[in-house]
PDB file of C-alpha atoms in Angstrom:
ATOM      1  CA  UNK A   1       6.980  16.995  11.096  1.00  0.00           C
ATOM      2  CA  UNK A   2       9.933  15.668  13.000  1.00  0.00           C
ATOM      3  CA  UNK A   3      11.388  18.165  15.484  1.00  0.00           C
ATOM      4  CA  UNK A   4      14.917  16.898  14.861  1.00  0.00           C
ATOM      5  CA  UNK A   5      14.764  18.307  11.317  1.00  0.00           C
ATOM      6  CA  UNK A   6      14.682  21.772  12.842  1.00  0.00           C
ATOM      7  CA  UNK A   7      17.433  21.188  15.396  1.00  0.00           C
ATOM      8  CA  UNK A   8      20.285  19.841  13.281  1.00  0.00           C
ATOM      9  CA  UNK A   9      20.196  16.507  15.122  1.00  0.00           C
ATOM     10  CA  UNK A  10      18.723  14.522  12.210  1.00  0.00           C
ATOM     11  CA  UNK A  11      21.587  12.625  10.518  1.00  0.00           C
ATOM     12  CA  UNK A  12      21.658  12.171   6.774  1.00  0.00           C
ATOM     13  CA  UNK A  13      22.566   8.818   5.193  1.00  0.00           C
ATOM     14  CA  UNK A  14      26.269   9.419   5.881  1.00  0.00           C
ATOM     15  CA  UNK A  15      25.548  10.171   9.542  1.00  0.00           C
ATOM     16  CA  UNK A  16      26.230  13.914   9.216  1.00  0.00           C
ATOM     17  CA  UNK A  17      23.885  16.297  11.033  1.00  0.00           C
ATOM     18  CA  UNK A  18      21.185  17.698   8.793  1.00  0.00           C
ATOM     19  CA  UNK A  19      18.706  20.467   9.421  1.00  0.00           C
ATOM     20  CA  UNK A  20      16.216  22.421   7.418  1.00  0.00           C
ATOM     21  CA  UNK A  21      16.992  26.046   6.670  1.00  0.00           C
ATOM     22  CA  UNK A  22      14.653  28.550   8.274  1.00  0.00           C
ATOM     23  CA  UNK A  23      12.823  29.213   4.976  1.00  0.00           C
ATOM     24  CA  UNK A  24      12.323  25.481   4.462  1.00  0.00           C
ATOM     25  CA  UNK A  25      11.067  24.967   8.015  1.00  0.00           C
ATOM     26  CA  UNK A  26       8.629  27.886   7.684  1.00  0.00           C
ATOM     27  CA  UNK A  27       7.411  26.545   4.328  1.00  0.00           C
ATOM     28  CA  UNK A  28       6.890  23.056   5.710  1.00  0.00           C
ATOM     29  CA  UNK A  29       4.953  24.409   8.686  1.00  0.00           C
ATOM     30  CA  UNK A  30       2.738  26.455   6.328  1.00  0.00           C
ATOM     31  CA  UNK A  31       2.160  23.390   4.145  1.00  0.00           C
ATOM     32  CA  UNK A  32       1.264  21.260   7.182  1.00  0.00           C
ATOM     33  CA  UNK A  33      -1.031  23.816   8.798  1.00  0.00           C
ATOM     34  CA  UNK A  34      -2.833  24.951   5.647  1.00  0.00           C
ATOM     35  CA  UNK A  35      -2.793  21.768   3.577  1.00  0.00           C
ATOM     36  CA  UNK A  36      -0.903  23.635   0.869  1.00  0.00           C
ATOM     37  CA  UNK A  37       1.342  26.620   0.422  1.00  0.00           C
ATOM     38  CA  UNK A  38       2.539  29.327  -1.904  1.00  0.00           C
ATOM     39  CA  UNK A  39       6.232  29.670  -1.111  1.00  0.00           C
ATOM     40  CA  UNK A  40       8.061  32.398  -3.049  1.00  0.00           C
ATOM     41  CA  UNK A  41      11.564  31.333  -1.981  1.00  0.00           C
ATOM     42  CA  UNK A  42      14.675  32.937  -3.443  1.00  0.00           C
ATOM     43  CA  UNK A  43      17.338  31.096  -5.421  1.00  0.00           C
ATOM     44  CA  UNK A  44      19.501  28.806  -3.332  1.00  0.00           C
ATOM     45  CA  UNK A  45      17.077  28.192  -0.456  1.00  0.00           C
ATOM     46  CA  UNK A  46      16.375  24.527  -1.159  1.00  0.00           C
ATOM     47  CA  UNK A  47      13.076  24.687  -3.055  1.00  0.00           C
ATOM     48  CA  UNK A  48      13.577  21.274  -4.647  1.00  0.00           C
ATOM     49  CA  UNK A  49      14.094  19.513  -1.321  1.00  0.00           C
ATOM     50  CA  UNK A  50      11.227  21.392   0.294  1.00  0.00           C
ATOM     51  CA  UNK A  51       8.997  20.380  -2.627  1.00  0.00           C
ATOM     52  CA  UNK A  52       9.988  16.736  -2.196  1.00  0.00           C
ATOM     53  CA  UNK A  53       9.513  16.891   1.565  1.00  0.00           C
ATOM     54  CA  UNK A  54       6.010  18.341   1.084  1.00  0.00           C
ATOM     55  CA  UNK A  55       5.248  15.513  -1.366  1.00  0.00           C
ATOM     56  CA  UNK A  56       6.389  12.976   1.224  1.00  0.00           C
ATOM     57  CA  UNK A  57       4.286  14.611   3.951  1.00  0.00           C
ATOM     58  CA  UNK A  58       1.216  14.568   1.701  1.00  0.00           C
ATOM     59  CA  UNK A  59       1.663  10.848   0.984  1.00  0.00           C
ATOM     60  CA  UNK A  60       1.900   9.976   4.714  1.00  0.00           C
ATOM     61  CA  UNK A  61      -1.411   8.626   6.026  1.00  0.00           C
ATOM     62  CA  UNK A  62      -2.701  10.640   8.989  1.00  0.00           C
ATOM     63  CA  UNK A  63      -5.822  10.648  11.136  1.00  0.00           C
ATOM     64  CA  UNK A  64      -6.812  13.895   9.369  1.00  0.00           C
ATOM     65  CA  UNK A  65      -7.310  12.270   5.975  1.00  0.00           C
ATOM     66  CA  UNK A  66      -3.952  12.732   4.287  1.00  0.00           C
ATOM     67  CA  UNK A  67      -2.285   9.818   2.629  1.00  0.00           C
ATOM     68  CA  UNK A  68      -2.715  10.846  -0.977  1.00  0.00           C
ATOM     69  CA  UNK A  69      -1.968   8.338  -3.713  1.00  0.00           C
ATOM     70  CA  UNK A  70      -0.792  10.498  -6.622  1.00  0.00           C
ATOM     71  CA  UNK A  71       1.102  13.769  -6.774  1.00  0.00           C
ATOM     72  CA  UNK A  72       2.508  15.793  -9.644  1.00  0.00           C
ATOM     73  CA  UNK A  73       5.724  17.813  -9.578  1.00  0.00           C
ATOM     74  CA  UNK A  74       6.265  20.263 -12.435  1.00  0.00           C
ATOM     75  CA  UNK A  75       9.653  21.915 -12.958  1.00  0.00           C
ATOM     76  CA  UNK A  76      11.355  23.930 -15.691  1.00  0.00           C
ATOM     77  CA  UNK A  77      13.083  21.824 -18.337  1.00  0.00           C
ATOM     78  CA  UNK A  78      16.532  23.094 -17.403  1.00  0.00           C
ATOM     79  CA  UNK A  79      16.310  21.587 -13.881  1.00  0.00           C
ATOM     80  CA  UNK A  80      14.463  18.363 -14.755  1.00  0.00           C
ATOM     81  CA  UNK A  81      17.601  16.254 -15.240  1.00  0.00           C
ATOM     82  CA  UNK A  82      19.032  17.464 -11.917  1.00  0.00           C
ATOM     83  CA  UNK A  83      15.738  16.699 -10.173  1.00  0.00           C
ATOM     84  CA  UNK A  84      15.581  13.110 -11.417  1.00  0.00           C
ATOM     85  CA  UNK A  85      19.282  12.268 -11.293  1.00  0.00           C
ATOM     86  CA  UNK A  86      20.386  14.117  -8.131  1.00  0.00           C
ATOM     87  CA  UNK A  87      17.625  15.697  -6.045  1.00  0.00           C
ATOM     88  CA  UNK A  88      15.240  12.745  -5.746  1.00  0.00           C
ATOM     89  CA  UNK A  89      17.987  10.232  -4.851  1.00  0.00           C
ATOM     90  CA  UNK A  90      19.422  12.690  -2.310  1.00  0.00           C
ATOM     91  CA  UNK A  91      15.972  13.333  -0.815  1.00  0.00           C
ATOM     92  CA  UNK A  92      15.568   9.571  -0.391  1.00  0.00           C
ATOM     93  CA  UNK A  93      18.791   9.497   1.644  1.00  0.00           C
ATOM     94  CA  UNK A  94      18.154  12.605   3.735  1.00  0.00           C
ATOM     95  CA  UNK A  95      14.451  12.282   4.482  1.00  0.00           C
ATOM     96  CA  UNK A  96      13.953   8.557   4.031  1.00  0.00           C
ATOM     97  CA  UNK A  97      11.766   9.785   1.163  1.00  0.00           C
ATOM     98  CA  UNK A  98      10.120   6.846  -0.500  1.00  0.00           C
ATOM     99  CA  UNK A  99      11.428   4.304   1.986  1.00  0.00           C
ATOM    100  CA  UNK A 100       9.847   2.323   4.771  1.00  0.00           C
ATOM    101  CA  UNK A 101       6.773   4.115   6.075  1.00  0.00           C
ATOM    102  CA  UNK A 102       5.943   5.848   2.808  1.00  0.00           C
ATOM    103  CA  UNK A 103       7.207   4.106  -0.323  1.00  0.00           C
ATOM    104  CA  UNK A 104       6.751   6.655  -3.102  1.00  0.00           C
ATOM    105  CA  UNK A 105       7.352   5.475  -6.642  1.00  0.00           C
ATOM    106  CA  UNK A 106       8.607   8.094  -9.100  1.00  0.00           C
ATOM    107  CA  UNK A 107       7.048   8.150 -12.564  1.00  0.00           C
ATOM    108  CA  UNK A 108       9.020  10.223 -15.057  1.00  0.00           C
ATOM    109  CA  UNK A 109       6.974  11.909 -17.785  1.00  0.00           C
ATOM    110  CA  UNK A 110       9.489  14.574 -18.825  1.00  0.00           C
ATOM    111  CA  UNK A 111      11.813  13.520 -21.615  1.00  0.00           C
ATOM    112  CA  UNK A 112       9.552  10.624 -22.638  1.00  0.00           C
ATOM    113  CA  UNK A 113       7.933  10.174 -26.055  1.00  0.00           C
ATOM    114  CA  UNK A 114       4.184  10.921 -26.141  1.00  0.00           C
ATOM    115  CA  UNK A 115       3.126   7.246 -26.265  1.00  0.00           C
ATOM    116  CA  UNK A 116       5.217   6.439 -23.176  1.00  0.00           C
ATOM    117  CA  UNK A 117       3.878   9.505 -21.301  1.00  0.00           C
ATOM    118  CA  UNK A 118       0.301   8.433 -22.011  1.00  0.00           C
ATOM    119  CA  UNK A 119       1.070   4.878 -20.892  1.00  0.00           C
ATOM    120  CA  UNK A 120       2.588   6.092 -17.614  1.00  0.00           C
ATOM    121  CA  UNK A 121      -0.199   8.617 -17.012  1.00  0.00           C
ATOM    122  CA  UNK A 122      -2.918   6.019 -17.627  1.00  0.00           C
ATOM    123  CA  UNK A 123      -1.255   3.418 -15.401  1.00  0.00           C
ATOM    124  CA  UNK A 124      -3.140   4.603 -12.324  1.00  0.00           C
ATOM    125  CA  UNK A 125      -0.098   3.736 -10.226  1.00  0.00           C
ATOM    126  CA  UNK A 126       0.380   5.610  -6.958  1.00  0.00           C
ATOM    127  CA  UNK A 127       3.409   7.838  -6.551  1.00  0.00           C
ATOM    128  CA  UNK A 128       4.993  11.051  -7.741  1.00  0.00           C
ATOM    129  CA  UNK A 129       4.677  11.968 -11.403  1.00  0.00           C
ATOM    130  CA  UNK A 130       7.413  14.340 -12.613  1.00  0.00           C
ATOM    131  CA  UNK A 131       7.117  16.519 -15.683  1.00  0.00           C
ATOM    132  CA  UNK A 132       8.222  19.840 -17.132  1.00  0.00           C
ATOM    133  CA  UNK A 133       6.418  23.071 -17.922  1.00  0.00           C
ATOM    134  CA  UNK A 134       7.461  22.636 -21.558  1.00  0.00           C
ATOM    135  CA  UNK A 135       5.034  19.713 -21.845  1.00  0.00           C
ATOM    136  CA  UNK A 136       2.197  22.102 -21.021  1.00  0.00           C
ATOM    137  CA  UNK A 137       2.588  23.557 -24.506  1.00  0.00           C
ATOM    138  CA  UNK A 138       1.253  20.299 -25.916  1.00  0.00           C
ATOM    139  CA  UNK A 139      -2.479  19.708 -26.046  1.00  0.00           C
ATOM    140  CA  UNK A 140      -2.254  16.066 -24.901  1.00  0.00           C
ATOM    141  CA  UNK A 141      -1.035  17.186 -21.464  1.00  0.00           C
ATOM    142  CA  UNK A 142      -4.670  17.831 -20.518  1.00  0.00           C
ATOM    143  CA  UNK A 143      -5.486  14.185 -21.226  1.00  0.00           C
ATOM    144  CA  UNK A 144      -2.443  13.079 -19.237  1.00  0.00           C
ATOM    145  CA  UNK A 145      -3.382  15.256 -16.240  1.00  0.00           C
ATOM    146  CA  UNK A 146      -6.919  13.866 -16.259  1.00  0.00           C
ATOM    147  CA  UNK A 147      -5.526  10.317 -16.365  1.00  0.00           C
ATOM    148  CA  UNK A 148      -3.087  10.904 -13.472  1.00  0.00           C
ATOM    149  CA  UNK A 149      -5.713  12.566 -11.265  1.00  0.00           C
ATOM    150  CA  UNK A 150      -3.108  14.136  -8.968  1.00  0.00           C
ATOM    151  CA  UNK A 151      -4.266  14.963  -5.457  1.00  0.00           C
ATOM    152  CA  UNK A 152      -1.346  17.356  -5.013  1.00  0.00           C
ATOM    153  CA  UNK A 153       0.307  19.533  -7.654  1.00  0.00           C
ATOM    154  CA  UNK A 154       3.639  21.143  -6.849  1.00  0.00           C
ATOM    155  CA  UNK A 155       4.786  23.805  -9.281  1.00  0.00           C
ATOM    156  CA  UNK A 156       8.456  24.508  -8.683  1.00  0.00           C
ATOM    157  CA  UNK A 157       9.368  27.878 -10.211  1.00  0.00           C
ATOM    158  CA  UNK A 158       5.718  28.388 -11.196  1.00  0.00           C
ATOM    159  CA  UNK A 159       6.453  31.905 -12.458  1.00  0.00           C
ATOM    160  CA  UNK A 160       7.454  30.048 -15.638  1.00  0.00           C
ATOM    161  CA  UNK A 161       3.734  29.683 -16.377  1.00  0.00           C
ATOM    162  CA  UNK A 162       3.298  33.437 -16.710  1.00  0.00           C
ATOM    163  CA  UNK A 163       6.289  33.667 -19.015  1.00  0.00           C
ATOM    164  CA  UNK A 164       5.382  30.833 -21.391  1.00  0.00           C
ATOM    165  CA  UNK A 165       1.608  30.672 -21.593  1.00  0.00           C
ATOM    166  CA  UNK A 166      -1.376  32.897 -21.983  1.00  0.00           C
ATOM    167  CA  UNK A 167      -3.706  32.987 -18.958  1.00  0.00           C
ATOM    168  CA  UNK A 168      -6.362  31.142 -20.967  1.00  0.00           C
ATOM    169  CA  UNK A 169      -3.959  28.318 -21.888  1.00  0.00           C
ATOM    170  CA  UNK A 170      -2.814  27.957 -18.281  1.00  0.00           C
ATOM    171  CA  UNK A 171      -6.406  27.888 -16.967  1.00  0.00           C
ATOM    172  CA  UNK A 172      -7.428  25.338 -19.613  1.00  0.00           C
ATOM    173  CA  UNK A 173      -4.695  22.916 -18.512  1.00  0.00           C
ATOM    174  CA  UNK A 174      -5.279  23.232 -14.772  1.00  0.00           C
TER     175      UNK A 174
END
C-alpha cells in the first residue's frame, strides 16, 4: 500500500492529485491485513476502483506468498459495460493497474457466446477474468470456474446472489 494514496499526493495520469476516500482506504487496509474482505460500501463510494485495486494488490508478488496468477471479478450485468469500457481503463491510469510491475491482462467473459467463454476460461492465461452474475444462471459456468481456477474472487454487489439464486444454486457454483 502506497502512503501517498492516502494523502492526496499521488497524481493520476493527468498529473492531478488523487487520493482514496476513507471507505476505500479502510477497505484496502482490511484486504491487506486479512487477505480478503467483506466490504458493504454504500452507493457512490468507489467500489469498482477499490475492487480493481484489491485485484492489483493480490497480483503483486510479496515475500508473504501473494502474487496470484488468476482472479475473477463478478458484477451485475447493468454495470459490466461501464466496468470494461470505463473503470478498468481509468484504473490503469490512476493506479498503474496492469502496467510495469504488475501487468494484468483482462479476459472478458461477460457478453461472449458460450464457445468463446469456454475458450477463454480454458486458456489458463494469467490475469483478471470479468463476468456477470447473470452467467451464473447457466450450468456451464461451473465448468468455466473450474477451468479458470481463480485464486481470488471479487463479487461486486454480491447481494445480487441472494436476489437471483437459491442458496443451493449459489453453493453449487462456488
